[in-house]
Each structure stands twice: as structure tokens, then as C-alpha cells.
Amino acid sequence: MPTPDPPLPTPDPQASRKLLALDGGGIRGLITVEVLAEIEKHLQDRLGRDDTFVLADYFDYVGGTSTGAIIATCIALGMRVDRIRSFYEESGAEMFDKASLLRRFRTKYEDDKLAARLKHEIGEQTTLGGSELKTLLLIVMRNASTDSPWPLSSNPAAKYNDRGRAYCNLDLPLWQLVRASTAAPTYFPPEVIDVGAPEPFIFVDGGVTVYNNPAFLLFLMATVKPYRLCWPAGRERMLLVSVGTGTSPTADPDLDPHDMNLVYNASSVPSALMFAALNEQDMLCRVFGDCRHGEPLDGEIGDLVGAVGPADPKLFTYMRYNAELSGRWLAEHGLGRIDPRHVQPLDSTSHMTELQEVGRAVGAGVADAHFEGFV
């Protein structure tokens, strides 16, 4: 007979929960870092804490995809944002190490230096269930072997985190899971991980799933019964903060229908689908949550801040911090001197300072009122 599931945890009905979701986006993760620096400063001041305060002291569950998985893991390990910033500044160019000419038929960059840096920062022996983690962690990957998204959580009650199983996800090396989540196709080689299946699985970047923005997924994994965490939802009981790495819509008013050939579609359709999925996750959060802050989604629905929707009462309180990496947006935020082409690529390591400027412009929108009721 199958072993019965252990009893579900009993959440504290009075406790409020704080969730932090971080998008994928390569070196544009520097935008996220600068926004998080501002959030850290605001919370430290509001809570009356000294500079030993870390975001893991505030957030209960942190999730990320791709570069967001790197940052989320660093936060969950109790790092200050200054240290995460230094990691990107010192290692950004090194991580995007050009592959040899022969290997560039497969991937643009080598993965050896990235893997080495992750081992160094995270710890080669640190596992998904390691005591080093100060908060719950979600990492989103794509399992290319099964053609499915793989969100892995450190939640000890999760089905595949049962210590009684022959293979327990909590024992997987944390650096390797992060490396898998950052294995963007054409940029980096895939990561092969033994998870107890007959053959090891091949993993690639979680950004090529619908969860490049993992915000609504993180909410579901914190509340839906099969995920076995079962935290109570509610506007006053759950805060969800989502931070992006910038969007780069490529409007082309001169596009001719005859230009949309096989080559055009092969290069444009994947990014178009990822952009649409990212916006859908954001829109779901704004509709089912009480949105306190966010850029307009489009000209019809606006930003949905304070909007009434089908969920009444709202299921959580929500904020979204992100930039549109267009000439118009940059000019509106006093950054008109920045060429959008310098900050849009995922591997723009020559323009990290400009990415940080964009992040600080987004971070300027962080306000104490956004966190009212959760400090």
C-alpha cells in the first residue's frame, strides 16, 4: 500500500506572510538588485533595524527564475543586497564567458566560470533543504527531458521533499539548481541533474516557461493545498512583492506583412510569447490582489491600482516594480541619455552601470505606504 501523506501543516491564523518574486533577465538582474536595495533600506528604517538587517528577516518565501533565482537564493541565504550587488559587479562579465568558436554552434557562452562562481557564493555542499537557508526558497527551471516547467521549493512539507523517499529534492545541490535555472538556451549549455529518475534529466532556464515572472506561481505554491504549505490568503494576511528586470518591447511601425517570414518568426515569436506570459502573471496578480503600485499594463486597463475585480475580498496585497526599456520610458525618468539598445540585451555586460541607473530610477518609486500593515 502507498505510504500516506504526512498531515498538512497548521498555519498560524494570525500570522501575516510576505512573499518576494524575482523575474529572469540575465545581467539585467542588476535592475532588480537596485530596487531591492531601496526596499531593504525602507524596511530597515521602518523596522528600526541596524545594518545587520537582511531581506530574509522580513520575507517568508522568496522565489526567482534565471537571474532572479540567483538573487532569490542569495536573499534566502541571508545576504545583504550590497553583497549581491558586488557579486554582479565583480562577476557579471566573467559569467558571460565567450564560448570557443567551435562550441558557439551550440551556445554563445561557456558555463564553467558561472558554475564556479555559484559554487563559491552558495557553497558547493549547500542543498535545497540546507539549514543555511533563512527563508523558504522557490527556484523555477524547465525540464527539457519531460518538456515541463519544474518549480522546486525548499518547503519541507512538499510531496517530493519527503525525507522518507529514496530521492529527496531537498538533498539536491543548491548551486546546481540555480545553474539549471540560468541555462538560457543558445546562451549557456543545459544542466544535467540526477533526481532519481531512470536517467538524469536535462534542465534549462525557467525563463522559457510561462514563469519568467514567477509572482502568481509563488502565491499559488504558498496557498494551494497540493503544495502542502497552505498559508491563509487575504489582503491583510499576505503581501506579494514582484520585481522585474525590465521589459523591451520591439515595436516596429514599418513592419511589412511580407517581412514576417520563417526567419523573422523564429527570432521574434519566442520573445513575444515570453513577454506575453510575463504580463499575464503580472495582470493575474493585479486582478486577484490589491495592487498598491505598478506601471500601466496597457492603454486600456492602466495600472489596476485599487481596482475592483472578480476576487472580493482580494486574496493578497501586491506591488510590482519594473521598467520599460524604451526610449520613451527612459526619457520620462530622466535617463534619456541612455541608449535603449545598451540596456535591453540579456548579456549587456558593457553597460552594467547604466542598468544600475535604471534600477535606481525604478527603486525611487518604492514608498513606505506600499508596506503599510506589513511592518
Short mmCIF file of C-alpha atoms in Angstrom, two decimals, residues 72-293:
data_model
loop_
_atom_site.label_atom_id
_atom_site.label_comp_id
_atom_site.label_asym_id
_atom_site.label_seq_id
_atom_site.Cartn_x
_atom_site.Cartn_y
_atom_site.Cartn_z
CA ALA A 72 16.46 34.91 -4.58
CA THR A 73 18.93 32.27 -3.41
CA CYS A 74 21.34 34.91 -2.15
CA ILE A 75 18.49 36.57 -0.23
CA ALA A 76 17.32 33.25 1.20
CA LEU A 77 20.90 32.59 2.38
CA GLY A 78 20.75 35.82 4.38
CA MET A 79 22.92 38.09 2.22
CA ARG A 80 22.66 41.87 2.31
CA VAL A 81 21.85 43.48 -1.03
CA ASP A 82 25.27 45.18 -1.05
CA ARG A 83 26.89 41.76 -1.24
CA ILE A 84 24.59 40.64 -4.05
CA ARG A 85 25.39 43.84 -5.95
CA SER A 86 29.12 43.14 -5.56
CA PHE A 87 28.60 39.62 -6.88
CA TYR A 88 27.11 41.01 -10.10
CA GLU A 89 29.61 43.85 -10.43
CA GLU A 90 32.62 41.58 -9.92
CA SER A 91 31.36 38.54 -11.78
CA GLY A 92 28.97 39.81 -14.46
CA ALA A 93 31.46 39.92 -17.30
CA GLU A 94 33.16 36.73 -16.11
CA MET A 95 29.87 34.81 -16.04
CA PHE A 96 29.23 35.70 -19.68
CA ASP A 97 32.42 33.98 -20.84
CA LYS A 98 32.54 33.60 -24.63
CA ALA A 99 32.48 30.01 -25.83
CA SER A 100 35.09 28.78 -28.27
CA LEU A 101 34.31 29.24 -31.94
CA LEU A 102 33.55 25.54 -32.31
CA ARG A 103 31.16 25.48 -29.34
CA ARG A 104 29.33 28.61 -30.47
CA PHE A 105 27.34 26.44 -32.85
CA ARG A 106 25.66 25.19 -29.65
CA THR A 107 25.86 28.02 -27.10
CA LYS A 108 27.15 31.57 -27.03
CA TYR A 109 28.85 31.29 -23.63
CA GLU A 110 30.74 28.75 -21.54
CA ASP A 111 29.28 27.73 -18.19
CA ASP A 112 32.44 26.80 -16.25
CA LYS A 113 33.04 30.23 -14.74
CA LEU A 114 29.37 30.75 -13.90
CA ALA A 115 29.24 27.35 -12.17
CA ALA A 116 32.42 28.14 -10.24
CA ARG A 117 31.04 31.47 -9.03
CA LEU A 118 27.78 29.87 -7.93
CA LYS A 119 29.64 27.18 -6.01
CA HIS A 120 31.73 29.86 -4.31
CA GLU A 121 28.82 32.13 -3.35
CA ILE A 122 26.25 29.49 -2.47
CA GLY A 123 28.55 26.75 -1.17
CA GLU A 124 29.28 23.55 -3.03
CA GLN A 125 27.81 21.42 -0.22
CA THR A 126 24.71 23.56 0.38
CA THR A 127 21.48 21.76 -0.56
CA LEU A 128 17.94 22.91 -1.26
CA GLY A 129 16.99 21.76 2.22
CA GLY A 130 20.12 23.08 3.92
CA SER A 131 19.99 24.83 7.27
CA GLU A 132 21.84 27.75 5.65
CA LEU A 133 18.55 28.98 4.17
CA LYS A 134 16.90 31.64 6.33
CA THR A 135 13.60 31.67 4.44
CA LEU A 136 11.67 29.41 2.06
CA LEU A 137 13.01 29.40 -1.49
CA LEU A 138 11.45 28.69 -4.89
CA ILE A 139 13.57 28.12 -8.00
CA VAL A 140 11.90 27.80 -11.42
CA MET A 141 13.52 25.63 -14.11
CA ARG A 142 12.37 23.90 -17.27
CA ASN A 143 12.84 20.15 -17.52
CA ALA A 144 13.70 19.65 -21.19
CA SER A 145 13.56 15.85 -20.77
CA THR A 146 9.90 15.92 -19.78
CA ASP A 147 9.03 19.19 -21.59
CA SER A 148 7.58 20.74 -18.44
CA PRO A 149 8.14 23.60 -16.01
CA TRP A 150 9.84 22.50 -12.78
CA PRO A 151 9.29 24.79 -9.81
CA LEU A 152 11.35 23.40 -6.92
CA SER A 153 10.68 24.67 -3.40
CA SER A 154 12.51 24.20 -0.11
CA ASN A 155 9.12 23.75 1.59
CA PRO A 156 9.79 20.69 3.82
CA ALA A 157 6.16 19.54 3.56
CA ALA A 158 6.18 19.37 -0.27
CA LYS A 159 5.50 15.94 -1.78
CA TYR A 160 8.92 15.37 -3.31
CA ASN A 161 10.72 16.84 -0.29
CA ASP A 162 9.78 13.87 1.91
CA ARG A 163 12.95 12.65 3.65
CA GLY A 164 11.49 9.14 3.56
CA ARG A 165 11.81 8.98 -0.23
CA ALA A 166 14.77 7.25 -1.86
CA TYR A 167 15.45 10.53 -3.68
CA CYS A 168 14.51 13.73 -1.89
CA ASN A 169 14.66 17.09 -3.70
CA LEU A 170 15.92 18.72 -0.51
CA ASP A 171 19.21 16.86 -0.97
CA LEU A 172 19.91 18.35 -4.42
CA PRO A 173 22.89 20.75 -4.61
CA LEU A 174 21.52 24.27 -4.45
CA TRP A 175 24.18 25.77 -6.73
CA GLN A 176 23.28 23.23 -9.43
CA LEU A 177 19.57 24.08 -9.29
CA VAL A 178 20.41 27.77 -9.67
CA ARG A 179 22.77 26.97 -12.53
CA ALA A 180 19.96 25.00 -14.22
CA SER A 181 17.53 27.90 -13.83
CA THR A 182 20.03 30.21 -15.56
CA ALA A 183 20.79 27.88 -18.50
CA ALA A 184 19.19 30.09 -21.14
CA PRO A 185 19.02 28.21 -24.46
CA THR A 186 21.58 29.46 -27.02
CA TYR A 187 23.33 31.40 -24.22
CA PHE A 188 24.50 28.61 -21.87
CA PRO A 189 24.70 24.80 -22.03
CA PRO A 190 21.92 22.89 -20.23
CA GLU A 191 22.43 21.40 -16.77
CA VAL A 192 22.11 17.64 -16.21
CA ILE A 193 20.83 16.62 -12.77
CA ASP A 194 20.17 13.21 -11.24
CA VAL A 195 16.81 13.45 -9.47
CA GLY A 196 16.25 9.73 -9.04
CA ALA A 197 14.63 9.00 -12.42
CA PRO A 198 15.94 6.09 -14.54
CA GLU A 199 18.08 8.63 -16.40
CA PRO A 200 19.29 12.09 -15.33
CA PHE A 201 17.10 14.95 -16.51
CA ILE A 202 18.27 17.84 -18.67
CA PHE A 203 17.31 21.26 -17.34
CA VAL A 204 17.31 24.70 -18.94
CA ASP A 205 16.36 28.24 -17.97
CA GLY A 206 12.99 28.67 -16.26
CA GLY A 207 12.59 31.81 -18.36
CA VAL A 208 11.45 29.66 -21.29
CA THR A 209 8.37 28.66 -19.32
CA VAL A 210 5.40 30.91 -18.55
CA TYR A 211 7.04 31.64 -15.20
CA ASN A 212 9.82 34.03 -16.19
CA ASN A 213 7.77 36.23 -13.87
CA PRO A 214 7.04 33.75 -11.04
CA ALA A 215 4.82 36.02 -8.93
CA PHE A 216 1.41 34.34 -9.29
CA LEU A 217 3.05 30.90 -9.18
CA LEU A 218 4.68 31.82 -5.86
CA PHE A 219 1.29 32.85 -4.47
CA LEU A 220 -0.23 29.53 -5.58
CA MET A 221 2.60 27.50 -4.09
CA ALA A 222 2.15 29.29 -0.78
CA THR A 223 -1.62 28.73 -0.61
CA VAL A 224 -2.88 25.83 -2.76
CA LYS A 225 -3.38 22.59 -0.81
CA PRO A 226 -1.36 20.16 -3.01
CA TYR A 227 1.77 22.24 -2.39
CA ARG A 228 1.26 21.49 1.32
CA LEU A 229 2.11 24.88 2.77
CA CYS A 230 -1.46 26.18 2.99
CA TRP A 231 -0.82 29.72 4.16
CA PRO A 232 -4.06 31.68 4.53
CA ALA A 233 -4.75 34.24 1.80
CA GLY A 234 -6.22 37.70 2.28
CA ARG A 235 -5.46 41.37 1.70
CA GLU A 236 -4.33 41.85 5.30
CA ARG A 237 -2.65 38.47 5.65
CA MET A 238 -0.39 38.17 2.61
CA LEU A 239 1.94 40.60 0.84
CA LEU A 240 3.38 39.76 -2.58
CA VAL A 241 6.19 41.94 -3.94
CA SER A 242 7.24 41.37 -7.56
CA VAL A 243 10.40 42.86 -9.09
CA GLY A 244 11.20 42.75 -12.82
CA THR A 245 14.37 43.15 -14.87
CA GLY A 246 12.83 45.50 -17.41
CA THR A 247 10.77 44.80 -20.49
CA SER A 248 11.95 45.57 -24.00
CA PRO A 249 9.03 45.66 -26.43
CA THR A 250 10.26 45.99 -30.01
CA ALA A 251 7.52 47.93 -31.76
CA ASP A 252 8.10 48.22 -35.50
CA PRO A 253 5.73 50.68 -37.21
CA ASP A 254 7.41 49.98 -40.55
CA LEU A 255 6.86 46.22 -40.45
CA ASP A 256 5.55 44.83 -43.72
CA PRO A 257 3.48 41.61 -43.76
CA HIS A 258 5.89 40.15 -46.32
CA ASP A 259 8.74 40.59 -43.80
CA MET A 260 7.15 38.02 -41.49
CA ASN A 261 8.89 35.01 -42.98
CA LEU A 262 10.24 31.88 -41.27
CA VAL A 263 13.42 33.60 -40.10
CA TYR A 264 11.52 36.58 -38.68
CA ASN A 265 9.08 34.35 -36.78
CA ALA A 266 11.79 32.04 -35.49
CA SER A 267 13.60 35.00 -33.93
CA SER A 268 10.61 37.02 -32.72
CA VAL A 269 7.93 34.54 -31.60
CA PRO A 270 9.77 33.11 -28.53
CA SER A 271 10.43 36.56 -27.05
CA ALA A 272 6.86 37.64 -27.87
CA LEU A 273 5.44 34.63 -26.01
CA MET A 274 7.71 35.24 -23.00
CA PHE A 275 6.70 38.90 -22.89
CA ALA A 276 3.02 37.94 -23.02
CA ALA A 277 3.43 35.34 -20.26
CA LEU A 278 5.30 37.81 -18.06
CA ASN A 279 2.48 40.34 -18.42
CA GLU A 280 -0.17 37.70 -17.80
CA GLN A 281 1.42 36.75 -14.44
CA ASP A 282 1.51 40.44 -13.52
CA MET A 283 -2.08 41.02 -14.60
CA LEU A 284 -3.33 38.00 -12.62
CA CYS A 285 -1.64 39.38 -9.52
CA ARG A 286 -3.20 42.81 -10.03
CA VAL A 287 -6.67 41.37 -10.61
CA PHE A 288 -6.74 38.90 -7.72
CA GLY A 289 -4.59 41.01 -5.42
CA ASP A 290 -4.99 44.52 -4.05
CA CYS A 291 -2.46 46.33 -6.26
CA ARG A 292 -0.75 49.23 -4.50
CA HIS A 293 1.88 50.05 -7.12
#
